[in-house]
mmCIF file of C-alpha atoms and ligand atoms in Angstrom:
data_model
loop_
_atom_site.group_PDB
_atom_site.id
_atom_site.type_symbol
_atom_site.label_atom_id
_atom_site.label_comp_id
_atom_site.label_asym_id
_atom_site.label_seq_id
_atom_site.Cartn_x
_atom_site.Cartn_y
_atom_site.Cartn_z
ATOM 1 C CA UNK A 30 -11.953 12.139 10.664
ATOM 2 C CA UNK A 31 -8.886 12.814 12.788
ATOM 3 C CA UNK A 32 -5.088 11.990 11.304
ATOM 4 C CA UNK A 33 -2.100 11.534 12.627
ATOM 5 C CA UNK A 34 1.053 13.435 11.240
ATOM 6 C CA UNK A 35 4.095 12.393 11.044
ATOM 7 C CA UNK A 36 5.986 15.883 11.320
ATOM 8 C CA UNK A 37 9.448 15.794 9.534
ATOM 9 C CA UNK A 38 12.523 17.245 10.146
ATOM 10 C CA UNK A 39 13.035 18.920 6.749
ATOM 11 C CA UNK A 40 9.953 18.561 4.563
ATOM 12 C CA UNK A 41 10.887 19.688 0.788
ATOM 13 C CA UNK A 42 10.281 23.034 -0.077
ATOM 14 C CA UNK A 43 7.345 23.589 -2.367
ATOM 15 C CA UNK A 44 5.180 20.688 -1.507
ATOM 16 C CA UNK A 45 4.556 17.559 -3.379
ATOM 17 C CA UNK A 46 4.786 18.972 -6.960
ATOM 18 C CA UNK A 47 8.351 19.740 -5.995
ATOM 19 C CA UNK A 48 9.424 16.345 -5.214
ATOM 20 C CA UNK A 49 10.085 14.653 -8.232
ATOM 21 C CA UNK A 50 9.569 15.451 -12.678
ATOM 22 C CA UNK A 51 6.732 13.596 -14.518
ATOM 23 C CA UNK A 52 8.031 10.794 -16.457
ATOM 24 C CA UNK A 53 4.980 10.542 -19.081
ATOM 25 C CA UNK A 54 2.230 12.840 -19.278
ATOM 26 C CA UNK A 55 -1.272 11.638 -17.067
ATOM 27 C CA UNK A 56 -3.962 9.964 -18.897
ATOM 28 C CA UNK A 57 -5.918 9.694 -15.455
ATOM 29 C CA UNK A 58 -6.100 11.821 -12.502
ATOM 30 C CA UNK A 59 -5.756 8.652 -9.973
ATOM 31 C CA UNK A 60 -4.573 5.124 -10.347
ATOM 32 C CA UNK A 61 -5.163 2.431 -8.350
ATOM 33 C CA UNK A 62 -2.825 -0.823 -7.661
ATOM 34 C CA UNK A 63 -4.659 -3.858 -6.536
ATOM 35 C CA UNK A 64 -2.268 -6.625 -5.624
ATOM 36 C CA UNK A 65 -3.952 -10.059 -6.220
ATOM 37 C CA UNK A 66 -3.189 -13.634 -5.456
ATOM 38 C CA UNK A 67 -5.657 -16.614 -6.021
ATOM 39 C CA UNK A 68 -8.514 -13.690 -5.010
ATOM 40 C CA UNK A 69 -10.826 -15.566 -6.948
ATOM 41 C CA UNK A 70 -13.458 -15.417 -4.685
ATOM 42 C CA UNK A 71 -12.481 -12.126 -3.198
ATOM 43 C CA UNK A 72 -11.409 -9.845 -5.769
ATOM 44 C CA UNK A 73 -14.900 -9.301 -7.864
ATOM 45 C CA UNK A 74 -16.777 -7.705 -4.517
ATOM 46 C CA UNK A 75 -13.917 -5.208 -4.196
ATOM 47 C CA UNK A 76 -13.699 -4.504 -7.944
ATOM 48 C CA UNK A 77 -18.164 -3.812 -7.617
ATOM 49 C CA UNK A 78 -17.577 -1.290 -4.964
ATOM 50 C CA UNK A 79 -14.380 0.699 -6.720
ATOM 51 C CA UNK A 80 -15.959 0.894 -9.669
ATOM 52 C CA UNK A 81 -19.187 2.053 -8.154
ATOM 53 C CA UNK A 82 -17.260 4.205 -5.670
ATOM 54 C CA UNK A 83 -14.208 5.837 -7.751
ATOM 55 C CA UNK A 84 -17.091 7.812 -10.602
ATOM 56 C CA UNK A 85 -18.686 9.665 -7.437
ATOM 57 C CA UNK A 86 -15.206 11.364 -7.250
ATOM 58 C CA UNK A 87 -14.476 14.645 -9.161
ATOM 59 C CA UNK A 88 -11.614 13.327 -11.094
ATOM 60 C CA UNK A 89 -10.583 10.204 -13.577
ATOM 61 C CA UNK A 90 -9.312 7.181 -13.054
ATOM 62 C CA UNK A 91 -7.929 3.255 -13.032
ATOM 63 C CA UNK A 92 -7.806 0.562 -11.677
ATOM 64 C CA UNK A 93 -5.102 -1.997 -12.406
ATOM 65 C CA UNK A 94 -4.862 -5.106 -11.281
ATOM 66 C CA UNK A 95 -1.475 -7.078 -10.701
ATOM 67 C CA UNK A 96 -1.162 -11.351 -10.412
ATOM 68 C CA UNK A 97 2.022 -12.892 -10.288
ATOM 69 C CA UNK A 98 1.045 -16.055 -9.350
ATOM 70 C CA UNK A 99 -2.671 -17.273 -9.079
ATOM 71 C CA UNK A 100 -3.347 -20.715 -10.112
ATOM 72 C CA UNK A 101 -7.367 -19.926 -9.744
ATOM 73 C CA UNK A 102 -9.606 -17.934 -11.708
ATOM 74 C CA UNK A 103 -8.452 -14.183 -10.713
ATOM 75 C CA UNK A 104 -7.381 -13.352 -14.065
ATOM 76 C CA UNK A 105 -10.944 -14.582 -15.588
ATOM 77 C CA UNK A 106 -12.618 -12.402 -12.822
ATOM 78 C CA UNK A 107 -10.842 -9.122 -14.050
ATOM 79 C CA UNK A 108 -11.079 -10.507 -17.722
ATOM 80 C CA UNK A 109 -14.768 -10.245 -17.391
ATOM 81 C CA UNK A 110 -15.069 -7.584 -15.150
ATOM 82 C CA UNK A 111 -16.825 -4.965 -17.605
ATOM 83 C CA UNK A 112 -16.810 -1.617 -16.638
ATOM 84 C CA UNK A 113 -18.573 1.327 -18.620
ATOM 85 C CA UNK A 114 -16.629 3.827 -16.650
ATOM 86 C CA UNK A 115 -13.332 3.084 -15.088
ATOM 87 C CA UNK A 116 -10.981 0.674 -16.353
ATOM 88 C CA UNK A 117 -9.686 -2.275 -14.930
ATOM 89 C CA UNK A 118 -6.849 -3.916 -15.967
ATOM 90 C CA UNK A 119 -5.193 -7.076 -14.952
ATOM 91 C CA UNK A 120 -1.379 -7.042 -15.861
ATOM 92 C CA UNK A 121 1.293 -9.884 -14.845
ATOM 93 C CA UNK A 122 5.183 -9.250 -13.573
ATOM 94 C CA UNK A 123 7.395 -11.957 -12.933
ATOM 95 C CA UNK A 124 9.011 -12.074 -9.392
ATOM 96 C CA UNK A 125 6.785 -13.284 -7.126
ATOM 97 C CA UNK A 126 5.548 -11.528 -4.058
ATOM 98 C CA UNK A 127 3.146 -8.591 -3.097
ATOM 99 C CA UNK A 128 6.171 -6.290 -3.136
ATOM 100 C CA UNK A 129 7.057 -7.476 -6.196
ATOM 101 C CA UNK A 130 3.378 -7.116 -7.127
ATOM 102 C CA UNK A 131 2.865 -3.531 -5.940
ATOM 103 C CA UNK A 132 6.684 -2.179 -7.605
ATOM 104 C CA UNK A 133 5.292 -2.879 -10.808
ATOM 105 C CA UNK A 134 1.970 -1.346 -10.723
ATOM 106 C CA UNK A 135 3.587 1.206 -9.945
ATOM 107 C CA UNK A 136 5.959 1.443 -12.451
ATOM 108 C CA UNK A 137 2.749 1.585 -14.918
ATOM 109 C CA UNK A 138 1.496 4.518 -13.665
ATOM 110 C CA UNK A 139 1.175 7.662 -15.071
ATOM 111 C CA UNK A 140 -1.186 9.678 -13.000
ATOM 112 C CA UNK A 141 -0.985 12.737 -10.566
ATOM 113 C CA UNK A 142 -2.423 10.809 -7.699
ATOM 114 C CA UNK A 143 -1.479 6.924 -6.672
ATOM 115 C CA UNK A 144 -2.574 4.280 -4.253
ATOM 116 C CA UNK A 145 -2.541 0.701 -3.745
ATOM 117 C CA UNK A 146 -5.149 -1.288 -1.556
ATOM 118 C CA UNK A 147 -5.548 -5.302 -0.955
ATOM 119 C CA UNK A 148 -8.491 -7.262 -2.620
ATOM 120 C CA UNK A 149 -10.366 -8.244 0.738
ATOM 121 C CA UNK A 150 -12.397 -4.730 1.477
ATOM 122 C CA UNK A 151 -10.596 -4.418 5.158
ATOM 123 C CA UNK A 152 -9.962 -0.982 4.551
ATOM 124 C CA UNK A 153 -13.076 0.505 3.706
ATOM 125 C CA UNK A 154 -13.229 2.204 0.058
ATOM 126 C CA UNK A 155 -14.448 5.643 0.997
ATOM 127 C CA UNK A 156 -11.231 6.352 2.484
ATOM 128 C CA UNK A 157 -9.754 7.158 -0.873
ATOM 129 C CA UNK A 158 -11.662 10.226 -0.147
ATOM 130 C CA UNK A 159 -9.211 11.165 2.620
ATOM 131 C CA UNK A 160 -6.246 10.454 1.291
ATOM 132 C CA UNK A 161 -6.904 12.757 -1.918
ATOM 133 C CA UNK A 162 -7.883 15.215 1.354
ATOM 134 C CA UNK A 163 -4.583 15.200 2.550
ATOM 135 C CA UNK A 164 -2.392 14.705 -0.457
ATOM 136 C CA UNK A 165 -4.204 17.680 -1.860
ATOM 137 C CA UNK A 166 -3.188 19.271 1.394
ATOM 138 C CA UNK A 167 0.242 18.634 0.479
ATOM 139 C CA UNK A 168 1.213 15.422 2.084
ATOM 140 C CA UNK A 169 3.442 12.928 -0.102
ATOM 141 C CA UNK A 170 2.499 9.865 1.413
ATOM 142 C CA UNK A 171 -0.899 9.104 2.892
ATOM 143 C CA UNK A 172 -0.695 5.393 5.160
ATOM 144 C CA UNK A 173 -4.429 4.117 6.249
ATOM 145 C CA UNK A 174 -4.000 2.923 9.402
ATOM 146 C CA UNK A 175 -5.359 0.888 12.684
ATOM 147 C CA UNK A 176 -3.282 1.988 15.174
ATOM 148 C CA UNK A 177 -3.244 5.549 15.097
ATOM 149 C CA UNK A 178 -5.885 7.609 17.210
ATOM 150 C CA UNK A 179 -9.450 7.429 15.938
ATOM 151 C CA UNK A 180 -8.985 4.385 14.604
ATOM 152 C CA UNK A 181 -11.266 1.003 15.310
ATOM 153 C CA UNK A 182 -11.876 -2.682 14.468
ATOM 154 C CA UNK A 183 -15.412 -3.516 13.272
ATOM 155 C CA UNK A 184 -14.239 -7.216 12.884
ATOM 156 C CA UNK A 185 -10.854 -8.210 15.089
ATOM 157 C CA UNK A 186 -8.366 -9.848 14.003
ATOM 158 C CA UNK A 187 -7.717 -13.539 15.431
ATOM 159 C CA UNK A 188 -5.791 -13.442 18.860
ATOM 160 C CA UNK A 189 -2.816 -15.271 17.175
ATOM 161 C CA UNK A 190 -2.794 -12.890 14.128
ATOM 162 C CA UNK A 191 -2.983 -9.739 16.996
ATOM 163 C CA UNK A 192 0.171 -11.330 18.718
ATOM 164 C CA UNK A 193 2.292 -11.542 15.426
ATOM 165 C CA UNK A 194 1.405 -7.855 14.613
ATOM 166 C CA UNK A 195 2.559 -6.854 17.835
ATOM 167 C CA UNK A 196 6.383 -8.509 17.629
ATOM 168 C CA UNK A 197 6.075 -7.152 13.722
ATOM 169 C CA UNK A 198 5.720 -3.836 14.788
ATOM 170 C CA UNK A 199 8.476 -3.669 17.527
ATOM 171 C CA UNK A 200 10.899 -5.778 15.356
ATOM 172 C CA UNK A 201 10.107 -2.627 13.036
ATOM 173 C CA UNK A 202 9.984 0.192 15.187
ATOM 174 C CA UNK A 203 14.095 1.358 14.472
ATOM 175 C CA UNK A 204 13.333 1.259 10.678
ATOM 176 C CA UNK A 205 10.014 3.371 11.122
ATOM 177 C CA UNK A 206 9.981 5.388 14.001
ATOM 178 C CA UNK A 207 6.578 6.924 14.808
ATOM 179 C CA UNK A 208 4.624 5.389 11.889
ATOM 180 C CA UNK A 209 2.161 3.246 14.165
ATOM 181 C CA UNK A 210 0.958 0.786 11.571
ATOM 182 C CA UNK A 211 2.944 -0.284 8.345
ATOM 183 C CA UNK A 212 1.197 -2.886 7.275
ATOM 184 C CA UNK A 213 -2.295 -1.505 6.636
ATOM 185 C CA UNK A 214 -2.843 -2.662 2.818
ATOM 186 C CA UNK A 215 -4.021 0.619 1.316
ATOM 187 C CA UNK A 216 -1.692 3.907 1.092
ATOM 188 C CA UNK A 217 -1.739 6.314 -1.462
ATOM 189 C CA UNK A 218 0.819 9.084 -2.936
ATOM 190 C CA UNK A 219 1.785 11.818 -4.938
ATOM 191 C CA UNK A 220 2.204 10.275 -8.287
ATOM 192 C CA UNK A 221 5.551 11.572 -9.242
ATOM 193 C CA UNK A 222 6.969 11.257 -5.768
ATOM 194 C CA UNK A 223 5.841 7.690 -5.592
ATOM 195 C CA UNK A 224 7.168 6.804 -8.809
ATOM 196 C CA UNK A 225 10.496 7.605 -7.852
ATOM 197 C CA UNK A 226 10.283 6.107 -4.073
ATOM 198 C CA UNK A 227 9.520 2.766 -5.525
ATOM 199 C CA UNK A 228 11.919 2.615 -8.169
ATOM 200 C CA UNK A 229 14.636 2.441 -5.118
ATOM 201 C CA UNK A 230 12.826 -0.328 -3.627
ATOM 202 C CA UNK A 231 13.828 -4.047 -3.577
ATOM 203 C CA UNK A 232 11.833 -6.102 -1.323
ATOM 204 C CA UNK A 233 9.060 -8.588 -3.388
ATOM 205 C CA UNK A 234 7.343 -10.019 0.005
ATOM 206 C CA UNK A 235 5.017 -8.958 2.462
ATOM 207 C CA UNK A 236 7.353 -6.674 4.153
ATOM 208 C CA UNK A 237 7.783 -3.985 1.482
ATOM 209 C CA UNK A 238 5.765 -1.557 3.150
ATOM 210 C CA UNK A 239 8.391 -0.908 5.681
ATOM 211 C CA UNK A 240 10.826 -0.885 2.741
ATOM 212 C CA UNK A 241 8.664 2.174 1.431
ATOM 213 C CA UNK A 242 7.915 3.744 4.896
ATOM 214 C CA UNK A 243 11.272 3.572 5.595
ATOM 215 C CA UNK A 244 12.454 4.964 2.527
ATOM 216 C CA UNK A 245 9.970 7.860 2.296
ATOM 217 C CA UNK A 246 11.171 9.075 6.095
ATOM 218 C CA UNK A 247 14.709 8.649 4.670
ATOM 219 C CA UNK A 248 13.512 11.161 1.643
ATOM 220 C CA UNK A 249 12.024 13.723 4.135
ATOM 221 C CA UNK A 250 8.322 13.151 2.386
ATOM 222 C CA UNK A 251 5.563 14.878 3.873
ATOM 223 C CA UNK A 252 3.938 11.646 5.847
ATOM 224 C CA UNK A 253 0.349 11.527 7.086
ATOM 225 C CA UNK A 254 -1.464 8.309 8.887
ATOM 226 C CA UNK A 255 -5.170 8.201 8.305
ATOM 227 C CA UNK A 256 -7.303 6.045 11.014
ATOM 228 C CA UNK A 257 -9.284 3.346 9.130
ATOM 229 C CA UNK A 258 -12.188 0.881 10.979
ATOM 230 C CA UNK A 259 -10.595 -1.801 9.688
ATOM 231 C CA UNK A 260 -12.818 -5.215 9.488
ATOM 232 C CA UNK A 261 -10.628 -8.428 9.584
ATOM 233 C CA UNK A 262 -11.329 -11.005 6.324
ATOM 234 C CA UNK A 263 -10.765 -14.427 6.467
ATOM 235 C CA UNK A 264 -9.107 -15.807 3.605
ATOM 236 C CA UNK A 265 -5.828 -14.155 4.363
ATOM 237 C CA UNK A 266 -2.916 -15.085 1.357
ATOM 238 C CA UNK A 267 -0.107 -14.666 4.692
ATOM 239 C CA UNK A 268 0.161 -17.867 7.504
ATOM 240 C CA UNK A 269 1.422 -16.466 10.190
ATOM 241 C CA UNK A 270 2.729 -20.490 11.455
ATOM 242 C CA UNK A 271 4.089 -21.156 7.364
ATOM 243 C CA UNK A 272 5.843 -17.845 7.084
ATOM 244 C CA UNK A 273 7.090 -15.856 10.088
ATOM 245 C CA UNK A 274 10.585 -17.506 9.053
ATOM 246 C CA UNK A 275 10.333 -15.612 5.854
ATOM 247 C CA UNK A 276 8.495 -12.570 7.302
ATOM 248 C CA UNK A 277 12.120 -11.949 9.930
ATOM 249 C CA UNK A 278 14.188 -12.893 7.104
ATOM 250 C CA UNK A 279 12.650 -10.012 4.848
ATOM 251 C CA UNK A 280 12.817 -7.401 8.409
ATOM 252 C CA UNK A 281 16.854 -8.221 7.803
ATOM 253 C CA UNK A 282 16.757 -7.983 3.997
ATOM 254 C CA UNK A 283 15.293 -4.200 4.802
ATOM 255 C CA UNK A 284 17.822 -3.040 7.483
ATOM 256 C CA UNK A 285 20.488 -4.269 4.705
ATOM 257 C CA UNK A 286 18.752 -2.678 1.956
ATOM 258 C CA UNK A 287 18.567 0.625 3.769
ATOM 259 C CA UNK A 288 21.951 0.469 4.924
ATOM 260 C CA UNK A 289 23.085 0.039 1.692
ATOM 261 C CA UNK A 290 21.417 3.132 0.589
ATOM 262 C CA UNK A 291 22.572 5.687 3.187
ATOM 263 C CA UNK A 292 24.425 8.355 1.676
ATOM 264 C CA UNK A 293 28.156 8.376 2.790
ATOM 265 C CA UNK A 294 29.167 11.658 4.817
HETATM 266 N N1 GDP B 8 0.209 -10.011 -6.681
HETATM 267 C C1 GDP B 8 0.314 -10.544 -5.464
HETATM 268 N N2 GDP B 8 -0.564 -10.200 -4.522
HETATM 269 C C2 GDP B 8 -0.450 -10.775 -3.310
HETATM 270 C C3 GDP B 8 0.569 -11.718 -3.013
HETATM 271 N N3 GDP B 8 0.405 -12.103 -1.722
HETATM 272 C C4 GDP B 8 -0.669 -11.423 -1.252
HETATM 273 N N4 GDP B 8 -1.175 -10.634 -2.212
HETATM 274 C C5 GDP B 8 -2.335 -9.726 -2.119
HETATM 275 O O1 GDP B 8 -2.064 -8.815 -1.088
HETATM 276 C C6 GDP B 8 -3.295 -8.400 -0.497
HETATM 277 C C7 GDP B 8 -3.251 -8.604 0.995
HETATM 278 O O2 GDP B 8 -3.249 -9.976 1.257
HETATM 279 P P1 GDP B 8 -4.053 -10.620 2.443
HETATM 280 O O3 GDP B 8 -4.011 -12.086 2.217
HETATM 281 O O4 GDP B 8 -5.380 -9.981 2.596
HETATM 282 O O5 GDP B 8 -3.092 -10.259 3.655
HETATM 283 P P2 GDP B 8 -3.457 -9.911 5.152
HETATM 284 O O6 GDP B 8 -4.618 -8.987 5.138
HETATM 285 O O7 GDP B 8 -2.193 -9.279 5.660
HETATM 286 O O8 GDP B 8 -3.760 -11.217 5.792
HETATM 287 C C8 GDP B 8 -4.380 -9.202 -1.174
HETATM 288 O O9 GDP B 8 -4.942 -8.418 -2.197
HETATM 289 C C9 GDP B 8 -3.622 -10.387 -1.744
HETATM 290 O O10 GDP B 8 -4.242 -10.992 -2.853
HETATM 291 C C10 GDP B 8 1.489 -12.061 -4.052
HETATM 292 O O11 GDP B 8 2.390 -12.866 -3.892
HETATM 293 N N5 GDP B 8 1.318 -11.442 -5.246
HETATM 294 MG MG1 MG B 9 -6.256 -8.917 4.142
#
């Protein structure tokens, strides 16, 4: 599999364990953040395949699950999801939002290794494999991804969907630089480091992952994309018609957030 680096200016000195301190000691090696709204129907096909995938791995881990919102059955699905080997946990947090969502998963983490990843199965599971690849190799930040080189579509997205990814990405290009796709729902981090990056973070919506793209390049993290062949899933939570007003207002609510974190000379 080929990557795509993002080379830094000033990486930190020492590699990831450098970054940041523990804040509790690791029960697992690798926790994963699933971000779930009304995934009733969803959610239990991605749950079969990371439980089935994550024990062929050489380390421990979790799964944990975060609603803030669904007025279906997700909750029951994780409630009797049973699994004999890695746990999967459903937890709540008040704001709304898949920022919101993802912040405190986070925040509930204690392992060495991190990741989040969305509840349709568009980025295929096995990449986890990668990403441990290249965090082990040092990177801080590991961002699966559809528009770097090697990367493919087995299922396309809609031509109206393709359009409003386009003007997303340019609108986002000043706060990102180089980092070719943002918004592929499945990145994964050095524990401590990630810890820390999201504590900073404010966004709640959609848009947070150029809050924490932003915010790592800000940090000098070690950044790596990974291609993904990404397959497009109907059932998407985001309308691209109901909520591009929302989707520019949160682009704005990062340039301020940012701004109000530079450091003063
Ligand atoms: N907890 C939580 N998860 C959300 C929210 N909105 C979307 N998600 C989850 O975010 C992931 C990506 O959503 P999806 O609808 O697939 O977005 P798309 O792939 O960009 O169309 C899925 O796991 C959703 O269930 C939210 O408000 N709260
Ligand atoms: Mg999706």
């Amino acid at each position: 599999m080929t990557t795509q680096q993002i080379l830094l200016d000033r990486p930190p000195a020492g590699g990831a364990s450098a970054t940041a301190g523990e804040d509790a000691p690791a029960v697992v090696d690798l926790e994963i953040v699933v971000p779930v709204l009304n995934e009733e129907h969803r959610l239990p096909a991605t749950l079969d395949e990371l439980v089935a995938y994550l024990p062929t791995l050489p380390l421990s881990s979790h799964v944990i699950v975060v609603d803030n919102g669904s007025v279906d059955a997700t909750d029951e699905v994780v409630d009797r999801f049973a699994s004999d080997g890695v746990p999967v946990d459903v937890v709540g947090c008040r704001t709304p939002g898949k920022g919101a969502a993802v912040r405190a998963g986070m925040a509930r983490t204690t392992a060495r290794w991190v990741g989040y990843c969305d509840a349709d199965l568009s980025t295929p599971i096995p990449t986890i494999a990668e990403a441990l690849h290249q965090l082990d190799r040092g990177f801080h930040v590991v961002m699966a991804s559809r528009r770097c080189t090697g990367a493919s579509y087995l299922v396309d997205q809609p031509a109206r969907r393709r359009a409003a990814s386009r003007l997303f990405h340019v609108a986002t290009r000043p706060l990102v630089g180089r980092v070719a796709d943002t918004q592929c729902g499945f990145k994964f981090f050095h524990g401590p480091t990630a810890r820390e990056l999201f504590r900073a973070c404010e966004l709640n919506g959609f848009t947070f992952d150029v809050e924490v793209v932003a915010r790592a390049q800000r940090a000098g993290l070690r950044m790596i994309e990974v291609p993904v062949a990404w397959t497009h899933c109907e059932g998407s939570t985001l309308g691209i018609a109901r909520e591009s007003v929302r989707v520019a207002r949160e682009v704005v609510d990062v340039h301020r957030a940012l701004r109000q974190a530079r450091p003063r000379p």
